[in-house]
mmCIF file of C-alpha atoms in Angstrom:
data_model
loop_
_atom_site.group_PDB
_atom_site.id
_atom_site.type_symbol
_atom_site.label_atom_id
_atom_site.label_comp_id
_atom_site.label_asym_id
_atom_site.label_seq_id
_atom_site.Cartn_x
_atom_site.Cartn_y
_atom_site.Cartn_z
ATOM 1 C CA PRO Q 1 -0.080 0.007 0.010
ATOM 2 C CA PHE Q 2 2.933 2.348 0.378
ATOM 3 C CA VAL Q 3 3.918 2.267 -3.262
ATOM 4 C CA LEU Q 4 1.645 4.522 -5.435
ATOM 5 C CA SER Q 5 1.263 5.029 -9.167
ATOM 6 C CA LEU Q 6 1.567 8.733 -9.949
ATOM 7 C CA ARG Q 7 -0.615 9.399 -12.906
ATOM 8 C CA GLU Q 8 -0.428 12.445 -15.161
ATOM 9 C CA TYR Q 9 -3.752 13.060 -17.205
ATOM 10 C CA GLY Q 10 -4.729 9.474 -16.211
ATOM 11 C CA SER Q 11 -1.674 7.611 -17.385
ATOM 12 C CA HIS Q 12 1.085 6.075 -15.222
ATOM 13 C CA LYS Q 13 3.966 8.438 -15.077
ATOM 14 C CA CYS Q 14 6.135 7.381 -12.033
ATOM 15 C CA GLY Q 15 6.098 5.708 -8.798
ATOM 16 C CA ALA Q 16 5.559 7.388 -5.459
ATOM 17 C CA GLY Q 17 5.785 6.463 -1.778
ATOM 18 C CA LEU Q 18 3.025 7.062 0.764
ATOM 19 C CA LEU Q 19 4.453 9.001 3.850
ATOM 20 C CA ALA Q 20 1.081 9.717 5.632
ATOM 21 C CA SER Q 21 -2.666 9.380 4.712
ATOM 22 C CA ARG Q 22 -2.518 12.560 2.721
ATOM 23 C CA TRP Q 23 1.125 12.968 1.682
ATOM 24 C CA ALA Q 24 3.309 11.112 -0.755
ATOM 25 C CA LEU Q 25 6.948 11.546 -2.010
ATOM 26 C CA THR Q 26 8.010 11.171 -5.649
ATOM 27 C CA ALA Q 27 10.834 12.286 -7.859
ATOM 28 C CA ALA Q 28 10.864 15.896 -8.937
ATOM 29 C CA HIS Q 29 11.615 14.952 -12.581
ATOM 30 C CA CYS Q 30 8.138 13.337 -12.575
ATOM 31 C CA ILE Q 31 6.438 16.622 -11.936
ATOM 32 C CA THR Q 32 6.403 18.294 -15.483
ATOM 33 C CA ALA Q 33 2.814 19.707 -15.619
ATOM 34 C CA ARG Q 34 2.221 23.143 -14.059
ATOM 35 C CA VAL Q 35 -0.955 22.505 -12.148
ATOM 36 C CA ALA Q 36 -1.592 19.829 -9.457
ATOM 37 C CA THR Q 37 -5.034 18.895 -11.049
ATOM 38 C CA SER Q 38 -3.059 17.114 -13.848
ATOM 39 C CA TYR Q 39 -2.057 14.473 -11.315
ATOM 40 C CA SER Q 40 -3.598 11.734 -9.346
ATOM 41 C CA VAL Q 41 -2.239 8.676 -7.510
ATOM 42 C CA ASP Q 42 -3.448 5.070 -7.508
ATOM 43 C CA VAL Q 43 -3.271 3.427 -4.138
ATOM 44 C CA TYR Q 44 -3.207 -0.286 -3.286
ATOM 45 C CA ARG Q 45 -2.507 -1.125 -7.007
ATOM 46 C CA HIS Q 46 -0.481 -4.275 -7.870
ATOM 47 C CA ASP Q 47 -1.320 -4.483 -11.578
ATOM 48 C CA ILE Q 48 -1.743 -0.956 -13.222
ATOM 49 C CA GLY Q 49 -2.851 -2.788 -16.454
ATOM 50 C CA VAL Q 50 -6.291 -3.972 -15.093
ATOM 51 C CA SER Q 51 -9.258 -2.212 -13.487
ATOM 52 C CA ALA Q 52 -8.777 -1.003 -9.978
ATOM 53 C CA ALA Q 53 -12.043 -2.770 -9.146
ATOM 54 C CA VAL Q 54 -10.440 -6.200 -9.757
ATOM 55 C CA ASP Q 55 -6.877 -5.400 -8.495
ATOM 56 C CA HIS Q 56 -7.456 -4.882 -4.752
ATOM 57 C CA ARG Q 57 -10.531 -4.268 -2.432
ATOM 58 C CA CYS Q 58 -8.757 -1.077 -1.256
ATOM 59 C CA ALA Q 59 -7.656 0.129 -4.635
ATOM 60 C CA GLU Q 60 -8.533 3.801 -5.330
ATOM 61 C CA THR Q 61 -7.535 6.866 -7.321
ATOM 62 C CA ILE Q 62 -7.020 10.031 -5.298
ATOM 63 C CA ALA Q 63 -6.492 13.546 -6.812
ATOM 64 C CA VAL Q 64 -3.382 15.403 -5.976
ATOM 65 C CA GLU Q 65 -4.292 18.763 -4.452
ATOM 66 C CA ALA Q 66 -0.877 20.281 -4.415
ATOM 67 C CA PHE Q 67 2.785 19.446 -5.058
ATOM 68 C CA HIS Q 68 5.947 20.964 -3.693
ATOM 69 C CA VAL Q 69 9.175 20.393 -5.696
ATOM 70 C CA TYR Q 70 12.271 20.623 -3.601
ATOM 71 C CA PRO Q 71 13.722 24.130 -4.148
ATOM 72 C CA GLN Q 72 17.300 23.006 -4.695
ATOM 73 C CA TYR Q 73 16.257 20.466 -7.335
ATOM 74 C CA ASP Q 74 18.769 20.535 -10.222
ATOM 75 C CA LYS Q 75 17.292 19.416 -13.576
ATOM 76 C CA VAL Q 76 20.786 18.766 -14.966
ATOM 77 C CA THR Q 77 22.379 16.703 -12.266
ATOM 78 C CA PHE Q 78 19.156 15.428 -10.705
ATOM 79 C CA ASN Q 79 20.468 16.499 -7.281
ATOM 80 C CA GLY Q 80 17.600 16.995 -4.871
ATOM 81 C CA ASP Q 81 15.275 15.102 -7.088
ATOM 82 C CA ALA Q 82 12.258 15.110 -4.842
ATOM 83 C CA ALA Q 83 8.777 16.344 -4.624
ATOM 84 C CA LEU Q 84 5.888 16.208 -2.019
ATOM 85 C CA LEU Q 85 2.372 15.490 -3.139
ATOM 86 C CA ARG Q 86 -0.571 16.537 -1.054
ATOM 87 C CA LEU Q 87 -3.478 14.350 -1.708
ATOM 88 C CA ALA Q 88 -7.020 15.819 -1.911
ATOM 89 C CA THR Q 89 -8.490 13.150 0.438
ATOM 90 C CA PRO Q 90 -6.928 10.647 2.810
ATOM 91 C CA VAL Q 91 -6.215 7.108 1.832
ATOM 92 C CA ARG Q 92 -9.427 5.100 2.552
ATOM 93 C CA CYS Q 93 -7.891 1.808 3.690
ATOM 94 C CA SER Q 94 -4.983 2.672 5.991
ATOM 95 C CA PHE Q 95 -2.923 1.054 8.737
ATOM 96 C CA PRO Q 96 -0.087 2.390 10.852
ATOM 97 C CA MET Q 97 2.859 3.682 8.691
ATOM 98 C CA LEU Q 98 6.278 2.048 8.715
ATOM 99 C CA ALA Q 99 8.819 3.959 10.677
ATOM 100 C CA LEU Q 100 11.622 5.548 8.766
ATOM 101 C CA ASP Q 101 15.014 4.067 9.114
ATOM 102 C CA ASP Q 102 16.987 5.608 11.955
ATOM 103 C CA GLY Q 103 20.075 5.510 9.900
ATOM 104 C CA GLY Q 104 21.574 2.366 11.456
ATOM 105 C CA SER Q 105 20.560 0.108 8.514
ATOM 106 C CA SER Q 106 21.376 2.403 5.662
ATOM 107 C CA ALA Q 107 25.088 2.033 5.623
ATOM 108 C CA PRO Q 108 26.695 1.844 2.127
ATOM 109 C CA GLY Q 109 26.540 -1.624 0.834
ATOM 110 C CA THR Q 110 23.398 -2.622 2.810
ATOM 111 C CA LEU Q 111 20.804 -4.101 0.539
ATOM 112 C CA ALA Q 112 17.597 -2.138 0.287
ATOM 113 C CA THR Q 113 14.289 -2.932 -1.464
ATOM 114 C CA VAL Q 114 13.212 -0.818 -4.370
ATOM 115 C CA ALA Q 115 9.653 -1.275 -5.725
ATOM 116 C CA GLY Q 116 7.855 0.150 -8.703
ATOM 117 C CA TRP Q 117 6.735 -0.127 -12.383
ATOM 118 C CA GLY Q 118 10.020 0.920 -13.796
ATOM 119 C CA SER Q 119 11.942 -0.379 -16.719
ATOM 120 C CA LEU Q 120 12.985 -4.113 -16.746
ATOM 121 C CA ALA Q 121 16.266 -3.388 -18.620
ATOM 122 C CA GLU Q 122 18.948 -0.930 -18.188
ATOM 123 C CA GLY Q 123 18.824 1.923 -20.605
ATOM 124 C CA ASP Q 124 15.227 1.117 -21.636
ATOM 125 C CA PHE Q 125 13.777 4.282 -20.156
ATOM 126 C CA GLY Q 126 10.374 2.733 -19.470
ATOM 127 C CA TYR Q 127 9.551 1.504 -22.936
ATOM 128 C CA SER Q 128 8.906 -2.022 -21.678
ATOM 129 C CA ALA Q 129 7.665 -1.022 -18.208
ATOM 130 C CA PRO Q 130 5.666 -3.790 -16.484
ATOM 131 C CA SER Q 131 2.073 -3.404 -15.580
ATOM 132 C CA ARG Q 132 2.622 -5.453 -12.432
ATOM 133 C CA LEU Q 133 4.379 -4.045 -9.369
ATOM 134 C CA ARG Q 134 7.964 -5.361 -9.128
ATOM 135 C CA TYR Q 135 10.765 -5.151 -6.702
ATOM 136 C CA VAL Q 136 14.494 -5.477 -6.680
ATOM 137 C CA MET Q 137 17.211 -5.600 -3.944
ATOM 138 C CA LEU Q 138 19.859 -2.903 -4.588
ATOM 139 C CA PRO Q 139 23.047 -1.923 -2.440
ATOM 140 C CA ILE Q 140 22.857 1.514 -0.792
ATOM 141 C CA LEU Q 141 25.527 3.801 -2.174
ATOM 142 C CA ASP Q 142 27.482 6.283 -0.192
ATOM 143 C CA SER Q 143 26.846 9.928 -0.611
ATOM 144 C CA ALA Q 144 29.597 10.278 -3.285
ATOM 145 C CA GLY Q 145 27.825 7.664 -5.278
ATOM 146 C CA GLY Q 146 30.435 4.815 -4.571
#
């Protein structure tokens, strides 16, 4: 339930993460439209290729009320590539949110789970993006990118 499909004009654009019942986090490079009403999020979706009604009993689409792109986001280097989304209504089916990492388990080299509907091949840029939610384990890099 914490992985959302960010939709622009009704089509999947990027993944997002649910932070609270009305707040989500996505990448700033995903916010290309000028008005929040261009966006919505699909919640509790596992297969964005089928109707929400058959995907999960808690599946719903919620309009984005406002977005806030990180002020220091750099479109060239992608530094600060983050944006907050304020949802128009709270997520209907909710349960306690997972606590954020206290920093103890995010040391470089530690494996982390990344989930979404992104490309299945390096350099593909989403052209063969899956409709089903996927995940992969990747090592955490240090702040220098090593």
